[in-house]
């Protein structure tokens, strides 16, 4: 897996929307695509970028893939940001 920079991943407004939706709870691609003016394949591509940045996790439940916020990825992002606030 190629790791993507978390800041590059969240620079896209569609990805920020996906993260905001996932913050409310785990969801499938179909559930996430409902609120966006883009196709399900495009949502999947955005989710892949968030997965590569380790900001989102995925688990299989039967034929469905359930996406959720990856707390560990945000922990590392927060550590980096905190250095600017803790001076």
Short mmCIF file of N, CA and C in Angstrom, two decimals:
data_model
loop_
_atom_site.label_atom_id
_atom_site.label_comp_id
_atom_site.label_asym_id
_atom_site.label_seq_id
_atom_site.Cartn_x
_atom_site.Cartn_y
_atom_site.Cartn_z
N UNK A 1 0.84 -1.18 0.00
CA UNK A 1 0.00 0.00 0.00
C UNK A 1 0.89 1.24 0.00
N UNK A 2 0.57 2.18 -0.85
CA UNK A 2 1.27 3.45 -0.92
C UNK A 2 0.60 4.40 0.06
N UNK A 3 1.38 4.96 0.96
CA UNK A 3 0.79 5.86 1.94
C UNK A 3 0.70 7.27 1.36
N UNK A 4 -0.46 7.88 1.51
CA UNK A 4 -0.72 9.23 1.03
C UNK A 4 -0.60 10.19 2.20
N UNK A 5 -0.11 11.39 1.93
CA UNK A 5 -0.03 12.43 2.95
C UNK A 5 -1.44 12.78 3.42
N UNK A 6 -1.64 12.79 4.71
CA UNK A 6 -2.97 13.06 5.27
C UNK A 6 -3.48 14.44 4.87
N UNK A 7 -2.60 15.42 4.81
CA UNK A 7 -3.04 16.77 4.44
C UNK A 7 -3.47 16.83 2.98
N UNK A 8 -2.77 16.11 2.12
CA UNK A 8 -3.19 16.03 0.72
C UNK A 8 -4.54 15.34 0.62
N UNK A 9 -4.74 14.31 1.43
CA UNK A 9 -6.00 13.58 1.39
C UNK A 9 -7.18 14.44 1.82
N UNK A 10 -7.00 15.26 2.83
CA UNK A 10 -8.12 16.07 3.33
C UNK A 10 -8.26 17.41 2.60
N UNK A 11 -7.39 17.66 1.62
CA UNK A 11 -7.49 18.92 0.88
C UNK A 11 -8.70 18.95 -0.05
N UNK A 12 -9.23 17.79 -0.38
CA UNK A 12 -10.39 17.71 -1.28
C UNK A 12 -11.69 17.86 -0.50
N UNK A 13 -12.59 18.75 -0.92
CA UNK A 13 -13.84 18.95 -0.17
C UNK A 13 -14.72 17.70 -0.11
N UNK A 14 -14.71 16.87 -1.16
CA UNK A 14 -15.49 15.64 -1.11
C UNK A 14 -14.97 14.69 -0.03
N UNK A 15 -13.67 14.64 0.13
CA UNK A 15 -13.08 13.77 1.16
C UNK A 15 -13.39 14.30 2.55
N UNK A 16 -13.36 15.62 2.70
CA UNK A 16 -13.73 16.18 4.01
C UNK A 16 -15.20 15.86 4.32
N UNK A 17 -16.05 15.92 3.31
CA UNK A 17 -17.45 15.56 3.51
C UNK A 17 -17.57 14.10 3.96
N UNK A 18 -16.83 13.22 3.29
CA UNK A 18 -16.86 11.80 3.66
C UNK A 18 -16.41 11.61 5.10
N UNK A 19 -15.37 12.30 5.51
CA UNK A 19 -14.89 12.19 6.89
C UNK A 19 -15.94 12.69 7.87
N UNK A 20 -16.61 13.78 7.52
CA UNK A 20 -17.65 14.31 8.40
C UNK A 20 -18.79 13.31 8.54
N UNK A 21 -19.16 12.66 7.46
CA UNK A 21 -20.22 11.65 7.51
C UNK A 21 -19.77 10.44 8.34
N UNK A 22 -18.53 10.01 8.14
CA UNK A 22 -18.03 8.86 8.88
C UNK A 22 -17.83 9.17 10.36
N UNK A 23 -17.64 10.42 10.68
CA UNK A 23 -17.51 10.81 12.09
C UNK A 23 -18.81 10.49 12.84
N UNK A 24 -19.92 10.50 12.12
CA UNK A 24 -21.22 10.20 12.72
C UNK A 24 -21.44 8.70 12.90
N UNK A 25 -20.61 7.89 12.21
CA UNK A 25 -20.72 6.45 12.33
C UNK A 25 -20.31 5.75 11.05
N UNK A 26 -19.99 4.47 11.13
CA UNK A 26 -19.57 3.69 9.97
C UNK A 26 -20.66 3.66 8.89
N UNK A 27 -20.22 3.65 7.63
CA UNK A 27 -21.17 3.66 6.51
C UNK A 27 -20.59 2.91 5.32
N UNK A 28 -21.47 2.49 4.43
CA UNK A 28 -21.07 1.86 3.18
C UNK A 28 -20.88 2.93 2.11
N UNK A 29 -20.30 2.53 0.98
CA UNK A 29 -20.13 3.45 -0.15
C UNK A 29 -21.49 3.98 -0.60
N UNK A 30 -22.48 3.11 -0.69
CA UNK A 30 -23.81 3.54 -1.12
C UNK A 30 -24.39 4.60 -0.19
N UNK A 31 -24.23 4.39 1.10
CA UNK A 31 -24.74 5.37 2.07
C UNK A 31 -24.00 6.69 1.94
N UNK A 32 -22.70 6.63 1.72
CA UNK A 32 -21.90 7.86 1.59
C UNK A 32 -22.19 8.58 0.28
N UNK A 33 -22.44 7.85 -0.79
CA UNK A 33 -22.67 8.46 -2.10
C UNK A 33 -23.99 9.23 -2.15
N UNK A 34 -24.91 8.89 -1.26
CA UNK A 34 -26.23 9.54 -1.26
C UNK A 34 -26.12 11.05 -1.11
N UNK A 35 -25.20 11.55 -0.33
CA UNK A 35 -25.10 12.98 -0.08
C UNK A 35 -24.16 13.74 -1.01
N UNK A 36 -23.62 13.07 -2.00
CA UNK A 36 -22.64 13.71 -2.88
C UNK A 36 -23.10 13.74 -4.33
N UNK A 37 -22.73 14.78 -5.07
CA UNK A 37 -23.10 14.86 -6.48
C UNK A 37 -22.09 14.14 -7.39
N UNK A 38 -21.49 13.06 -6.87
CA UNK A 38 -20.52 12.29 -7.65
C UNK A 38 -20.94 10.82 -7.63
N UNK A 39 -20.39 10.05 -8.55
CA UNK A 39 -20.77 8.64 -8.68
C UNK A 39 -20.21 7.79 -7.53
N UNK A 40 -20.77 6.60 -7.39
CA UNK A 40 -20.25 5.66 -6.39
C UNK A 40 -18.80 5.28 -6.66
N UNK A 41 -18.41 5.05 -7.94
CA UNK A 41 -16.99 4.77 -8.18
C UNK A 41 -16.08 5.94 -7.75
N UNK A 42 -16.55 7.17 -7.94
CA UNK A 42 -15.77 8.33 -7.50
C UNK A 42 -15.65 8.36 -5.98
N UNK A 43 -16.75 8.02 -5.29
CA UNK A 43 -16.71 7.94 -3.82
C UNK A 43 -15.69 6.89 -3.39
N UNK A 44 -15.69 5.75 -4.08
CA UNK A 44 -14.72 4.69 -3.76
C UNK A 44 -13.29 5.18 -3.95
N UNK A 45 -13.04 5.95 -5.00
CA UNK A 45 -11.70 6.49 -5.23
C UNK A 45 -11.29 7.44 -4.11
N UNK A 46 -12.23 8.28 -3.67
CA UNK A 46 -11.93 9.20 -2.56
C UNK A 46 -11.67 8.41 -1.28
N UNK A 47 -12.45 7.37 -1.05
CA UNK A 47 -12.24 6.54 0.14
C UNK A 47 -10.88 5.85 0.09
N UNK A 48 -10.44 5.44 -1.08
CA UNK A 48 -9.12 4.82 -1.22
C UNK A 48 -8.02 5.80 -0.82
N UNK A 49 -8.16 7.06 -1.23
CA UNK A 49 -7.17 8.07 -0.84
C UNK A 49 -7.16 8.24 0.68
N UNK A 50 -8.34 8.22 1.31
CA UNK A 50 -8.40 8.34 2.76
C UNK A 50 -7.85 7.09 3.45
N UNK A 51 -8.07 5.93 2.84
CA UNK A 51 -7.49 4.69 3.36
C UNK A 51 -5.97 4.74 3.27
N UNK A 52 -5.46 5.18 2.12
CA UNK A 52 -4.01 5.26 1.93
C UNK A 52 -3.35 6.25 2.89
N UNK A 53 -4.13 7.26 3.32
CA UNK A 53 -3.62 8.23 4.29
C UNK A 53 -3.84 7.75 5.72
N UNK A 54 -4.45 6.58 5.87
CA UNK A 54 -4.74 5.97 7.16
C UNK A 54 -5.68 6.81 8.02
N UNK A 55 -6.58 7.53 7.35
CA UNK A 55 -7.59 8.31 8.06
C UNK A 55 -8.91 7.57 8.15
N UNK A 56 -9.05 6.50 7.35
CA UNK A 56 -10.26 5.70 7.29
C UNK A 56 -9.85 4.24 7.33
N UNK A 57 -10.69 3.42 7.95
CA UNK A 57 -10.49 1.97 7.94
C UNK A 57 -11.69 1.33 7.25
N UNK A 58 -11.53 0.07 6.86
CA UNK A 58 -12.62 -0.64 6.19
C UNK A 58 -12.65 -2.07 6.69
N UNK A 59 -13.87 -2.60 6.81
CA UNK A 59 -14.01 -4.01 7.16
C UNK A 59 -15.12 -4.59 6.29
N UNK A 60 -14.96 -5.86 5.97
CA UNK A 60 -15.96 -6.55 5.15
C UNK A 60 -17.01 -7.18 6.05
N UNK A 61 -18.26 -7.01 5.67
CA UNK A 61 -19.39 -7.68 6.32
C UNK A 61 -20.20 -8.32 5.21
N UNK A 62 -19.95 -9.58 4.96
CA UNK A 62 -20.59 -10.25 3.83
C UNK A 62 -20.07 -9.65 2.54
N UNK A 63 -20.97 -9.13 1.72
CA UNK A 63 -20.57 -8.51 0.46
C UNK A 63 -20.39 -7.01 0.59
N UNK A 64 -20.67 -6.48 1.75
CA UNK A 64 -20.55 -5.03 1.98
C UNK A 64 -19.21 -4.69 2.61
N UNK A 65 -18.74 -3.49 2.28
CA UNK A 65 -17.54 -2.96 2.91
C UNK A 65 -17.97 -1.75 3.73
N UNK A 66 -17.64 -1.79 5.01
CA UNK A 66 -18.06 -0.75 5.94
C UNK A 66 -16.85 0.13 6.25
N UNK A 67 -17.00 1.42 6.01
CA UNK A 67 -15.92 2.38 6.25
C UNK A 67 -16.15 3.11 7.55
N UNK A 68 -15.06 3.45 8.24
CA UNK A 68 -15.12 4.16 9.51
C UNK A 68 -13.88 5.04 9.64
N UNK A 69 -13.98 6.05 10.49
CA UNK A 69 -12.82 6.89 10.78
C UNK A 69 -11.78 6.05 11.51
N UNK A 70 -10.54 6.19 11.13
CA UNK A 70 -9.43 5.49 11.79
C UNK A 70 -8.85 6.42 12.85
N UNK A 71 -9.21 6.16 14.09
CA UNK A 71 -8.76 7.03 15.19
C UNK A 71 -7.25 7.12 15.27
N UNK A 72 -6.56 6.04 14.98
CA UNK A 72 -5.10 6.04 15.06
C UNK A 72 -4.50 7.02 14.05
N UNK A 73 -5.05 7.06 12.85
CA UNK A 73 -4.55 8.00 11.84
C UNK A 73 -4.74 9.44 12.27
N UNK A 74 -5.89 9.74 12.87
CA UNK A 74 -6.12 11.10 13.35
C UNK A 74 -5.28 11.42 14.57
N UNK A 75 -4.95 10.42 15.36
CA UNK A 75 -4.06 10.63 16.50
C UNK A 75 -2.71 11.16 16.01
N UNK A 76 -2.17 10.53 14.98
CA UNK A 76 -0.87 10.97 14.44
C UNK A 76 -0.97 12.36 13.80
N UNK A 77 -2.07 12.63 13.14
CA UNK A 77 -2.28 13.95 12.56
C UNK A 77 -2.36 15.00 13.66
N UNK A 78 -3.08 14.68 14.74
CA UNK A 78 -3.20 15.61 15.86
C UNK A 78 -1.86 15.84 16.55
N UNK A 79 -1.05 14.80 16.68
CA UNK A 79 0.28 14.97 17.27
C UNK A 79 1.09 15.99 16.49
N UNK A 80 1.03 15.90 15.18
CA UNK A 80 1.79 16.83 14.34
C UNK A 80 1.25 18.25 14.51
N UNK A 81 -0.07 18.40 14.52
CA UNK A 81 -0.67 19.73 14.65
C UNK A 81 -0.42 20.32 16.04
N UNK A 82 -0.43 19.48 17.06
CA UNK A 82 -0.26 19.96 18.44
C UNK A 82 1.07 20.67 18.66
N UNK A 83 2.07 20.32 17.91
CA UNK A 83 3.37 20.98 18.12
C UNK A 83 3.31 22.48 17.87
N UNK A 84 2.32 22.93 17.08
CA UNK A 84 2.18 24.35 16.79
C UNK A 84 1.37 25.08 17.85
N UNK A 85 0.61 24.34 18.65
CA UNK A 85 -0.22 24.93 19.68
C UNK A 85 0.45 24.88 21.06
N UNK A 86 1.40 23.98 21.21
CA UNK A 86 1.99 23.73 22.52
C UNK A 86 3.28 24.52 22.75
N UNK A 87 3.43 25.61 22.11
CA UNK A 87 4.67 26.39 22.28
C UNK A 87 4.68 27.17 23.56
#
